[in-house]
Amino acid sequence: MKNVFEINFDSLVGPTHNYSGLSEDNIASHKNEGLSSNPKQAALQGLEKMKFLADLGLKQAVFPPHPRPLISALKHFGFKGSDEDILRAAQQADPHLLSAVSSASYMWAANAATVTPSLDVLDKKLHITPANLVTSFHRTIEASETAQIFKSIFKNSSLFTIHSSLFSSASLADEGAANHTRLCPKHGVQGLHFFVYGRSGLPNTLPRPKYFYPRQTLEASQAIARFHQIPATHLFFAQQNPEAIDAGVFHNDVICVGNENILLYHEKAFLDTSEVIKNLKMTYQSLYNEELYCIEVAESKISLSEAVKTYLFNSQLITTPNNKTILITPTDCLESSSVNVFLKELVSTKSPINEVRSLDVRQSMLNGGGPACLRLRVVVTEEELAALPRGIFMDDDLFYSLTQWVKRNYREKLLPSDLGNLDLFYESRQALNELNEILELS
Ligand code: SUG
């Protein structure tokens, strides 16, 4: 077994964090459209979460926010002139478009990319494919900036391969690690890659949801597995349950979370869940000669709608350096009696999960993003870790600098109708300039 580390990368929430109702299939985003957001509180909640993980002894790193509003995206719609002219014209002509190019949705780092550790692949390099996020316009504009960020962090091309995003087509719609789980007895052992898709992107007869358009395609997941050179023996694909998608499960990480040899999921997560789990367990057993702990939550205990409301399955499941397994839930779970009962049972002596902790990420939750959405997991070797820039790793000093930076630069109240405000545009630009010096990234 290799000595490896799992790094959680969280994106810093940006100064334009707002509730614009941009994701139809995401119940929280839809329901909270038009609410007043608090970007300062959102960014501070994100930092508290990162500090919490760093204090547990995990490696925690930050991604910078993307520039928003993204003026270059407005140029694709025919707007011309200075940045200020473009902003004014877009606000007048199409406030929805302005909301889309102002969204801070890059904060959900689980959608930034799919990552395969070097110990899992044939060429022994760490592979990253930034997600194309083609299903929604406000998210697809993240892809090129995300690629730049990866290039500035994972610079050493003899250790890291950063692929282009998959070709921008509905057939290859890709939402990154939110639909991918790496299973293995320990992080340092070659992983089994569990990819979950919502639909096929080619003519097919697979069952489909009635109301919502599934985001991840089977072909996108297969393409990533090929680009990343994951051996066929270590691949497993399953389809999301169309009923779950219609209940608001727009990504698999809203209904399933895994870590090492544990998989926690809802009874209605997959199309024919019992068959999927039976085959997944068999594959795991034949690879590792030991059991995959599958913890299934029955509909009778926690309904699909309660699972979506509380985001229980969007918890982070982590192993601490002293080998404890902790489930980090959003505090919203504490408000549900059925989820509370379940969590109490879960940490009983028989379960492989030792502890449950809760974190307040309410500002993100109101847009449908819980703790697991906010992080991208990257398993690295010692040599790979040493090749990453130091300035992005969370510690007491970085936490202090970033907290002060947020307090200096962020607003406490923002409405979607404020997004065309020129002062907000200048403030956001100023904040990002200051941040470059703190993180020491180009
Ligand atoms: O893509 N919400 C995001 C939430 C993504 C959560 N990520 C994971 N499950 N991994 C989305 O739907 C809402 C933005 C708005 O409405 O203003 C938004 O984009």
GROMACS .gro file of C-alpha atoms and ligand atoms in nm:
model
  461
    1MET     CA    1   0.000   0.000   0.000
    2LYS     CA    2   0.126   0.348  -0.095
    3ASN     CA    3   0.158   0.637   0.146
    4VAL     CA    4  -0.100   0.880   0.006
    5PHE     CA    5  -0.302   1.178   0.124
    6GLU     CA    6  -0.652   1.282   0.035
    7ILE     CA    7  -0.667   1.658  -0.021
    8ASN     CA    8  -1.004   1.829  -0.011
    9PHE     CA    9  -1.005   2.132  -0.239
   10ASP     CA   10  -1.284   2.382  -0.163
   11SER     CA   11  -1.353   2.688  -0.374
   12LEU     CA   12  -1.370   3.020  -0.198
   13VAL     CA   13  -1.721   3.158  -0.234
   14GLY     CA   14  -1.709   3.475  -0.443
   15PRO     CA   15  -1.846   3.825  -0.378
   16THR     CA   16  -2.142   3.780  -0.618
   17HIS     CA   17  -2.296   3.478  -0.439
   18ASN     CA   18  -2.670   3.516  -0.495
   19TYR     CA   19  -2.999   3.332  -0.539
   20SER     CA   20  -3.111   3.360  -0.901
   21GLY     CA   21  -3.305   3.033  -0.942
   22LEU     CA   22  -3.079   2.921  -1.224
   23SER     CA   23  -3.111   2.543  -1.184
   24GLU     CA   24  -3.460   2.416  -1.258
   25ASP     CA   25  -3.391   2.058  -1.148
   26ASN     CA   26  -3.243   2.174  -0.817
   27ILE     CA   27  -3.528   2.226  -0.573
   28ALA     CA   28  -3.345   2.466  -0.337
   29SER     CA   29  -3.221   2.686  -0.623
   30HIS     CA   30  -3.570   2.702  -0.769
   31LYS     CA   31  -3.747   2.763  -0.438
   32ASN     CA   32  -3.512   3.034  -0.314
   33GLU     CA   33  -3.498   3.242  -0.632
   34GLY     CA   34  -3.492   3.611  -0.549
   35LEU     CA   35  -3.398   3.576  -0.180
   36SER     CA   36  -3.142   3.814  -0.043
   37SER     CA   37  -2.804   3.642  -0.007
   38ASN     CA   38  -2.517   3.721   0.230
   39PRO     CA   39  -2.191   3.670   0.033
   40LYS     CA   40  -1.978   3.756   0.338
   41GLN     CA   41  -2.146   3.494   0.552
   42ALA     CA   42  -2.132   3.240   0.267
   43ALA     CA   43  -1.758   3.286   0.226
   44LEU     CA   44  -1.699   3.273   0.603
   45GLN     CA   45  -1.904   2.953   0.634
   46GLY     CA   46  -1.690   2.801   0.358
   47LEU     CA   47  -1.371   2.903   0.538
   48GLU     CA   48  -1.496   2.763   0.871
   49LYS     CA   49  -1.560   2.431   0.697
   50MET     CA   50  -1.209   2.425   0.550
   51LYS     CA   51  -1.057   2.513   0.888
   52PHE     CA   52  -1.261   2.239   1.054
   53LEU     CA   53  -1.119   1.977   0.817
   54ALA     CA   54  -0.765   2.111   0.846
   55ASP     CA   55  -0.796   2.099   1.227
   56LEU     CA   56  -0.896   1.731   1.203
   57GLY     CA   57  -0.555   1.674   1.046
   58LEU     CA   58  -0.672   1.645   0.685
   59LYS     CA   59  -0.503   1.820   0.395
   60GLN     CA   60  -0.728   2.105   0.293
   61ALA     CA   61  -0.663   2.342   0.004
   62VAL     CA   62  -0.846   2.631  -0.161
   63PHE     CA   63  -0.937   2.719  -0.518
   64PRO     CA   64  -0.976   3.091  -0.595
   65PRO     CA   65  -1.315   3.229  -0.703
   66HIS     CA   66  -1.375   3.289  -1.075
   67PRO     CA   67  -1.409   3.646  -1.205
   68ARG     CA   68  -1.778   3.745  -1.204
   69PRO     CA   69  -1.968   3.892  -1.376
   70LEU     CA   70  -1.791   3.729  -1.668
   71ILE     CA   71  -1.789   4.005  -1.927
   72SER     CA   72  -1.626   3.784  -2.194
   73ALA     CA   73  -1.932   3.554  -2.181
   74LEU     CA   74  -2.162   3.851  -2.251
   75LYS     CA   75  -1.960   3.924  -2.567
   76HIS     CA   76  -2.082   3.589  -2.707
   77PHE     CA   77  -2.431   3.738  -2.692
   78GLY     CA   78  -2.333   4.034  -2.908
   79PHE     CA   79  -2.272   4.295  -2.638
   80LYS     CA   80  -1.990   4.536  -2.727
   81GLY     CA   81  -1.792   4.825  -2.581
   82SER     CA   82  -1.616   4.882  -2.251
   83ASP     CA   83  -1.680   4.647  -1.958
   84GLU     CA   84  -1.906   4.912  -1.808
   85ASP     CA   85  -2.102   4.955  -2.135
   86ILE     CA   86  -2.150   4.580  -2.165
   87LEU     CA   87  -2.265   4.544  -1.806
   88ARG     CA   88  -2.516   4.829  -1.835
   89ALA     CA   89  -2.652   4.701  -2.168
   90ALA     CA   90  -2.685   4.342  -2.044
   91GLN     CA   91  -2.869   4.451  -1.732
   92GLN     CA   92  -3.118   4.642  -1.940
   93ALA     CA   93  -3.161   4.384  -2.212
   94ASP     CA   94  -3.159   4.059  -2.016
   95PRO     CA   95  -3.129   4.046  -1.635
   96HIS     CA   96  -3.146   3.663  -1.644
   97LEU     CA   97  -2.841   3.647  -1.865
   98LEU     CA   98  -2.663   3.886  -1.630
   99SER     CA   99  -2.752   3.658  -1.336
  100ALA     CA  100  -2.609   3.359  -1.521
  101VAL     CA  101  -2.273   3.528  -1.590
  102SER     CA  102  -2.262   3.658  -1.231
  103SER     CA  103  -2.330   3.326  -1.057
  104ALA     CA  104  -2.082   3.207  -0.796
  105SER     CA  105  -2.170   2.846  -0.884
  106TYR     CA  106  -1.800   2.753  -0.926
  107MET     CA  107  -1.804   2.730  -0.545
  108TRP     CA  108  -1.936   2.373  -0.574
  109ALA     CA  109  -1.593   2.224  -0.638
  110ALA     CA  110  -1.728   1.868  -0.662
  111ASN     CA  111  -1.844   1.973  -1.009
  112ALA     CA  112  -1.510   2.120  -1.111
  113ALA     CA  113  -1.357   1.797  -1.244
  114THR     CA  114  -1.315   1.422  -1.224
  115VAL     CA  115  -0.983   1.321  -1.073
  116THR     CA  116  -0.808   0.984  -1.086
  117PRO     CA  117  -0.511   0.925  -0.856
  118SER     CA  118  -0.185   0.809  -1.015
  119LEU     CA  119  -0.189   0.478  -0.829
  120ASP     CA  120  -0.511   0.382  -1.011
  121VAL     CA  121  -0.402   0.431  -1.371
  122LEU     CA  122  -0.182   0.267  -1.627
  123ASP     CA  123   0.063   0.555  -1.686
  124LYS     CA  124   0.099   0.630  -1.311
  125LYS     CA  125   0.012   0.999  -1.352
  126LEU     CA  126  -0.265   1.186  -1.175
  127HIS     CA  127  -0.540   1.263  -1.428
  128ILE     CA  128  -0.783   1.555  -1.413
  129THR     CA  129  -1.068   1.633  -1.655
  130PRO     CA  130  -1.242   1.964  -1.586
  131ALA     CA  131  -1.618   1.916  -1.623
  132ASN     CA  132  -1.784   2.075  -1.928
  133LEU     CA  133  -2.107   2.137  -1.731
  134VAL     CA  134  -2.291   2.182  -2.062
  135THR     CA  135  -2.637   2.128  -1.917
  136SER     CA  136  -2.670   2.483  -1.782
  137PHE     CA  137  -2.524   2.802  -1.924
  138HIS     CA  138  -2.432   2.958  -1.588
  139ARG     CA  139  -2.219   2.648  -1.513
  140THR     CA  140  -2.069   2.581  -1.855
  141ILE     CA  141  -1.886   2.915  -1.837
  142GLU     CA  142  -1.688   2.772  -1.542
  143ALA     CA  143  -1.497   2.518  -1.751
  144SER     CA  144  -1.223   2.733  -1.904
  145GLU     CA  145  -1.139   2.919  -1.582
  146THR     CA  146  -1.141   2.588  -1.392
  147ALA     CA  147  -0.889   2.448  -1.642
  148GLN     CA  148  -0.666   2.754  -1.587
  149ILE     CA  149  -0.682   2.710  -1.211
  150PHE     CA  150  -0.583   2.342  -1.240
  151LYS     CA  151  -0.294   2.438  -1.468
  152SER     CA  152  -0.169   2.692  -1.216
  153ILE     CA  153  -0.182   2.441  -0.928
  154PHE     CA  154  -0.097   2.105  -1.090
  155LYS     CA  155   0.195   2.244  -1.290
  156ASN     CA  156   0.436   1.952  -1.309
  157SER     CA  157   0.345   1.777  -1.633
  158SER     CA  158   0.554   1.471  -1.558
  159LEU     CA  159   0.329   1.404  -1.255
  160PHE     CA  160  -0.007   1.549  -1.360
  161THR     CA  161  -0.214   1.528  -1.680
  162ILE     CA  162  -0.484   1.790  -1.717
  163HIS     CA  163  -0.713   1.690  -2.000
  164SER     CA  164  -0.936   1.925  -2.195
  165SER     CA  165  -1.298   1.917  -2.086
  166LEU     CA  166  -1.502   1.667  -2.286
  167PHE     CA  167  -1.632   1.796  -2.621
  168SER     CA  168  -1.922   2.036  -2.552
  169SER     CA  169  -2.218   1.829  -2.658
  170ALA     CA  170  -2.533   1.713  -2.480
  171SER     CA  171  -2.412   1.357  -2.555
  172LEU     CA  172  -2.103   1.413  -2.343
  173ALA     CA  173  -2.261   1.621  -2.064
  174ASP     CA  174  -2.029   1.593  -1.766
  175GLU     CA  175  -2.076   1.728  -1.411
  176GLY     CA  176  -1.748   1.608  -1.263
  177ALA     CA  177  -1.686   1.423  -0.938
  178ALA     CA  178  -2.045   1.473  -0.813
  179ASN     CA  179  -2.130   1.152  -1.003
  180HIS     CA  180  -1.818   0.957  -0.922
  181THR     CA  181  -1.703   0.769  -0.610
  182ARG     CA  182  -1.368   0.599  -0.558
  183LEU     CA  183  -1.392   0.286  -0.343
  184CYS     CA  184  -1.099   0.093  -0.193
  185PRO     CA  185  -0.996  -0.068   0.136
  186LYS     CA  186  -0.766   0.231   0.209
  187HIS     CA  187  -0.688   0.544   0.006
  188GLY     CA  188  -0.341   0.403  -0.070
  189VAL     CA  189  -0.478   0.098  -0.257
  190GLN     CA  190  -0.579   0.104  -0.626
  191GLY     CA  191  -0.941   0.224  -0.637
  192LEU     CA  192  -1.260   0.088  -0.788
  193HIS     CA  193  -1.431   0.371  -0.978
  194PHE     CA  194  -1.806   0.390  -0.934
  195PHE     CA  195  -1.956   0.619  -1.202
  196VAL     CA  196  -2.326   0.708  -1.191
  197TYR     CA  197  -2.505   0.859  -1.490
  198GLY     CA  198  -2.853   1.002  -1.540
  199ARG     CA  199  -2.904   0.918  -1.907
  200SER     CA  200  -2.737   0.793  -2.220
  201GLY     CA  201  -2.642   1.066  -2.464
  202LEU     CA  202  -2.706   0.844  -2.767
  203PRO     CA  203  -3.031   0.692  -2.897
  204ASN     CA  204  -3.139   0.445  -2.632
  205THR     CA  205  -3.429   0.288  -2.447
  206LEU     CA  206  -3.321   0.362  -2.091
  207PRO     CA  207  -3.597   0.485  -1.858
  208ARG     CA  208  -3.606   0.864  -1.820
  209PRO     CA  209  -3.736   1.101  -1.553
  210LYS     CA  210  -4.075   1.260  -1.624
  211TYR     CA  211  -3.992   1.618  -1.529
  212PHE     CA  212  -3.620   1.688  -1.523
  213TYR     CA  213  -3.346   1.643  -1.778
  214PRO     CA  214  -3.065   1.428  -1.634
  215ARG     CA  215  -2.728   1.599  -1.632
  216GLN     CA  216  -2.457   1.328  -1.653
  217THR     CA  217  -2.436   1.094  -1.951
  218LEU     CA  218  -2.303   0.739  -1.951
  219GLU     CA  219  -2.086   0.828  -2.252
  220ALA     CA  220  -1.923   1.115  -2.063
  221SER     CA  221  -1.831   0.888  -1.771
  222GLN     CA  222  -1.699   0.621  -2.011
  223ALA     CA  223  -1.493   0.879  -2.200
  224ILE     CA  224  -1.333   1.001  -1.877
  225ALA     CA  225  -1.249   0.645  -1.776
  226ARG     CA  226  -1.075   0.599  -2.116
  227PHE     CA  227  -0.887   0.930  -2.106
  228HIS     CA  228  -0.774   0.856  -1.751
  229GLN     CA  229  -0.660   0.504  -1.846
  230ILE     CA  230  -0.851   0.335  -1.565
  231PRO     CA  231  -0.834  -0.042  -1.617
  232ALA     CA  232  -1.169  -0.201  -1.709
  233THR     CA  233  -1.140  -0.431  -1.408
  234HIS     CA  234  -1.171  -0.126  -1.180
  235LEU     CA  235  -1.474   0.038  -1.341
  236PHE     CA  236  -1.838   0.013  -1.240
  237PHE     CA  237  -2.126   0.208  -1.400
  238ALA     CA  238  -2.481   0.248  -1.272
  239GLN     CA  239  -2.781   0.453  -1.370
  240GLN     CA  240  -2.952   0.699  -1.136
  241ASN     CA  241  -3.309   0.626  -1.048
  242PRO     CA  242  -3.530   0.852  -1.270
  243GLU     CA  243  -3.767   0.886  -0.973
  244ALA     CA  244  -3.481   1.028  -0.765
  245ILE     CA  245  -3.394   1.281  -1.038
  246ASP     CA  246  -3.756   1.393  -1.042
  247ALA     CA  247  -3.741   1.432  -0.663
  248GLY     CA  248  -3.449   1.677  -0.699
  249VAL     CA  249  -3.145   1.445  -0.711
  250PHE     CA  250  -2.970   1.632  -0.992
  251HIS     CA  251  -2.632   1.480  -0.897
  252ASN     CA  252  -2.566   1.138  -0.747
  253ASP     CA  253  -2.389   1.304  -0.451
  254VAL     CA  254  -2.730   1.429  -0.335
  255ILE     CA  255  -2.829   1.068  -0.257
  256CYS     CA  256  -2.507   0.870  -0.207
  257VAL     CA  257  -2.166   0.919  -0.046
  258GLY     CA  258  -1.871   0.683  -0.021
  259ASN     CA  259  -1.531   0.675   0.136
  260GLU     CA  260  -1.274   0.394   0.118
  261ASN     CA  261  -1.475   0.075   0.195
  262ILE     CA  262  -1.805   0.240   0.293
  263LEU     CA  263  -2.099   0.337   0.074
  264LEU     CA  264  -2.397   0.521   0.225
  265TYR     CA  265  -2.695   0.556  -0.009
  266HIS     CA  266  -3.071   0.577  -0.027
  267GLU     CA  267  -3.283   0.279  -0.129
  268LYS     CA  268  -3.409   0.480  -0.429
  269ALA     CA  269  -3.071   0.613  -0.541
  270PHE     CA  270  -3.022   0.387  -0.844
  271LEU     CA  271  -3.225   0.218  -1.111
  272ASP     CA  272  -3.277  -0.123  -0.947
  273THR     CA  273  -3.070  -0.039  -0.639
  274SER     CA  274  -3.060  -0.397  -0.505
  275GLU     CA  275  -2.912  -0.531  -0.831
  276VAL     CA  276  -2.659  -0.244  -0.851
  277ILE     CA  277  -2.545  -0.297  -0.494
  278LYS     CA  278  -2.528  -0.677  -0.530
  279ASN     CA  279  -2.300  -0.645  -0.836
  280LEU     CA  280  -2.094  -0.363  -0.686
  281LYS     CA  281  -2.031  -0.569  -0.372
  282MET     CA  282  -1.932  -0.870  -0.584
  283THR     CA  283  -1.689  -0.664  -0.790
  284TYR     CA  284  -1.539  -0.511  -0.477
  285GLN     CA  285  -1.509  -0.850  -0.305
  286SER     CA  286  -1.335  -1.005  -0.605
  287LEU     CA  287  -1.085  -0.718  -0.630
  288TYR     CA  288  -0.995  -0.682  -0.264
  289ASN     CA  289  -1.101  -1.006  -0.106
  290GLU     CA  290  -1.293  -0.818   0.158
  291GLU     CA  291  -1.636  -0.670   0.204
  292LEU     CA  292  -1.770  -0.330   0.095
  293TYR     CA  293  -1.981  -0.189   0.379
  294CYS     CA  294  -2.305  -0.082   0.217
  295ILE     CA  295  -2.536   0.122   0.438
  296GLU     CA  296  -2.875   0.148   0.274
  297VAL     CA  297  -3.131   0.397   0.401
  298ALA     CA  298  -3.484   0.277   0.343
  299GLU     CA  299  -3.757   0.504   0.208
  300SER     CA  300  -3.965   0.405   0.512
  301LYS     CA  301  -3.698   0.556   0.741
  302ILE     CA  302  -3.606   0.868   0.544
  303SER     CA  303  -3.814   0.959   0.241
  304LEU     CA  304  -3.651   1.072  -0.081
  305SER     CA  305  -3.795   1.419  -0.029
  306GLU     CA  306  -3.658   1.437   0.328
  307ALA     CA  307  -3.318   1.324   0.199
  308VAL     CA  308  -3.322   1.604  -0.061
  309LYS     CA  309  -3.444   1.861   0.192
  310THR     CA  310  -3.180   1.781   0.455
  311TYR     CA  311  -2.897   1.682   0.218
  312LEU     CA  312  -2.802   1.397   0.451
  313PHE     CA  313  -2.622   1.217   0.166
  314ASN     CA  314  -2.433   1.530   0.068
  315SER     CA  315  -2.233   1.491   0.387
  316GLN     CA  316  -1.857   1.450   0.368
  317LEU     CA  317  -1.740   1.106   0.474
  318ILE     CA  318  -1.376   1.120   0.576
  319THR     CA  319  -1.101   0.920   0.741
  320THR     CA  320  -0.891   1.113   0.993
  321PRO     CA  321  -0.515   1.050   1.031
  322ASN     CA  322  -0.591   0.847   1.346
  323ASN     CA  323  -0.822   0.625   1.139
  324LYS     CA  324  -1.158   0.751   1.255
  325THR     CA  325  -1.440   0.767   1.002
  326ILE     CA  326  -1.648   1.083   1.041
  327LEU     CA  327  -1.965   1.189   0.862
  328ILE     CA  328  -1.983   1.567   0.832
  329THR     CA  329  -2.344   1.664   0.774
  330PRO     CA  330  -2.502   2.003   0.706
  331THR     CA  331  -2.670   2.142   1.021
  332ASP     CA  332  -2.998   2.122   0.826
  333CYS     CA  333  -2.998   1.749   0.911
  334LEU     CA  334  -3.045   1.836   1.279
  335GLU     CA  335  -3.383   1.987   1.198
  336SER     CA  336  -3.528   1.655   1.079
  337SER     CA  337  -3.644   1.403   1.337
  338SER     CA  338  -3.617   1.105   1.098
  339VAL     CA  339  -3.260   1.201   1.001
  340ASN     CA  340  -3.167   1.253   1.366
  341VAL     CA  341  -3.295   0.908   1.459
  342PHE     CA  342  -3.097   0.758   1.171
  343LEU     CA  343  -2.775   0.939   1.266
  344LYS     CA  344  -2.800   0.822   1.627
  345GLU     CA  345  -2.839   0.462   1.508
  346LEU     CA  346  -2.553   0.504   1.262
  347VAL     CA  347  -2.288   0.571   1.523
  348SER     CA  348  -2.397   0.274   1.730
  349THR     CA  349  -2.124   0.014   1.783
  350LYS     CA  350  -2.196  -0.195   1.472
  351SER     CA  351  -2.142   0.080   1.217
  352PRO     CA  352  -1.807   0.153   1.048
  353ILE     CA  353  -1.886   0.525   1.090
  354ASN     CA  354  -1.749   0.640   1.425
  355GLU     CA  355  -1.876   0.992   1.459
  356VAL     CA  356  -2.116   1.248   1.313
  357ARG     CA  357  -2.034   1.620   1.311
  358SER     CA  358  -2.241   1.903   1.167
  359LEU     CA  359  -2.140   2.219   0.989
  360ASP     CA  360  -2.341   2.528   0.900
  361VAL     CA  361  -2.321   2.586   0.524
  362ARG     CA  362  -2.669   2.737   0.502
  363GLN     CA  363  -2.580   3.005   0.246
  364SER     CA  364  -2.469   2.732   0.004
  365MET     CA  365  -2.757   2.500   0.098
  366LEU     CA  366  -3.010   2.761  -0.013
  367ASN     CA  367  -2.873   2.708  -0.364
  368GLY     CA  368  -2.867   2.328  -0.332
  369GLY     CA  369  -2.505   2.277  -0.227
  370GLY     CA  370  -2.408   2.088   0.091
  371PRO     CA  371  -2.067   2.003   0.241
  372ALA     CA  372  -1.982   1.739  -0.022
  373CYS     CA  373  -2.071   1.969  -0.314
  374LEU     CA  374  -1.825   2.222  -0.182
  375ARG     CA  375  -1.519   2.000  -0.211
  376LEU     CA  376  -1.316   1.813  -0.471
  377ARG     CA  377  -1.121   1.514  -0.345
  378VAL     CA  378  -0.770   1.461  -0.480
  379VAL     CA  379  -0.562   1.165  -0.361
  380VAL     CA  380  -0.190   1.234  -0.402
  381THR     CA  381   0.139   1.063  -0.327
  382GLU     CA  382   0.409   1.235  -0.117
  383GLU     CA  383   0.596   1.336  -0.434
  384GLU     CA  384   0.280   1.486  -0.589
  385LEU     CA  385   0.194   1.668  -0.268
  386ALA     CA  386   0.542   1.824  -0.264
  387ALA     CA  387   0.486   1.951  -0.622
  388LEU     CA  388   0.178   2.159  -0.524
  389PRO     CA  389   0.204   2.529  -0.426
  390ARG     CA  390   0.219   2.577  -0.046
  391GLY     CA  391   0.015   2.898  -0.040
  392ILE     CA  392  -0.318   2.726  -0.110
  393PHE     CA  393  -0.310   2.491   0.192
  394MET     CA  394  -0.529   2.584   0.486
  395ASP     CA  395  -0.360   2.656   0.817
  396ASP     CA  396  -0.410   2.912   1.094
  397ASP     CA  397  -0.229   3.186   0.901
  398LEU     CA  398  -0.416   3.134   0.574
  399PHE     CA  399  -0.745   3.111   0.762
  400TYR     CA  400  -0.672   3.444   0.929
  401SER     CA  401  -0.566   3.618   0.604
  402LEU     CA  402  -0.866   3.489   0.410
  403THR     CA  403  -1.112   3.575   0.687
  404GLN     CA  404  -0.979   3.931   0.696
  405TRP     CA  405  -0.989   3.947   0.316
  406VAL     CA  406  -1.356   3.841   0.312
  407LYS     CA  407  -1.448   4.086   0.588
  408ARG     CA  408  -1.279   4.369   0.396
  409ASN     CA  409  -1.422   4.296   0.054
  410TYR     CA  410  -1.762   4.124   0.073
  411ARG     CA  411  -2.115   4.256   0.109
  412GLU     CA  412  -2.364   4.129   0.364
  413LYS     CA  413  -2.666   4.164   0.143
  414LEU     CA  414  -2.711   4.101  -0.228
  415LEU     CA  415  -3.020   4.069  -0.442
  416PRO     CA  416  -3.019   3.938  -0.801
  417SER     CA  417  -3.130   4.289  -0.903
  418ASP     CA  418  -2.799   4.428  -0.765
  419LEU     CA  419  -2.588   4.224  -1.009
  420GLY     CA  420  -2.560   4.501  -1.268
  421ASN     CA  421  -2.427   4.742  -1.007
  422LEU     CA  422  -2.093   4.885  -1.122
  423ASP     CA  423  -1.961   4.915  -0.767
  424LEU     CA  424  -2.016   4.542  -0.717
  425PHE     CA  425  -1.820   4.477  -1.036
  426TYR     CA  426  -1.527   4.693  -0.913
  427GLU     CA  427  -1.543   4.540  -0.563
  428SER     CA  428  -1.529   4.186  -0.704
  429ARG     CA  429  -1.235   4.271  -0.927
  430GLN     CA  430  -1.051   4.436  -0.637
  431ALA     CA  431  -1.116   4.132  -0.413
  432LEU     CA  432  -0.971   3.890  -0.670
  433ASN     CA  433  -0.663   4.109  -0.721
  434GLU     CA  434  -0.596   4.112  -0.347
  435LEU     CA  435  -0.645   3.737  -0.331
  436ASN     CA  436  -0.375   3.664  -0.588
  437GLU     CA  437  -0.121   3.804  -0.345
  438ILE     CA  438  -0.254   3.598  -0.053
  439LEU     CA  439  -0.259   3.266  -0.242
  440GLU     CA  440   0.053   3.341  -0.445
  441LEU     CA  441  -0.107   3.200  -0.760
  442SER     CA  442  -0.052   3.357  -1.099
  443SUG     O1  443  -2.554   2.302  -1.027
  443SUG     N1  444  -2.672   2.534  -0.789
  443SUG     C1  445  -2.582   2.426  -0.824
  443SUG     C2  446  -2.560   2.334  -0.704
  443SUG     C3  447  -2.453   2.233  -0.729
  443SUG     C4  448  -2.438   2.134  -0.618
  443SUG     N2  449  -2.331   2.045  -0.645
  443SUG     C5  450  -2.328   1.913  -0.621
  443SUG     N3  451  -2.437   1.847  -0.592
  443SUG     N4  452  -2.218   1.852  -0.635
  443SUG     C6  453  -2.634   2.346  -0.943
  443SUG     O2  454  -2.755   2.328  -0.951
  443SUG     C7  455  -2.788   2.746  -0.825
  443SUG     C8  456  -2.748   2.886  -0.864
  443SUG     C9  457  -2.862   2.984  -0.854
  443SUG     O3  458  -2.978   2.943  -0.861
  443SUG     O4  459  -2.836   3.106  -0.836
  443SUG    C10  460  -2.685   2.641  -0.867
  443SUG     O5  461  -2.623   2.655  -0.970
   0.00000   0.00000   0.00000
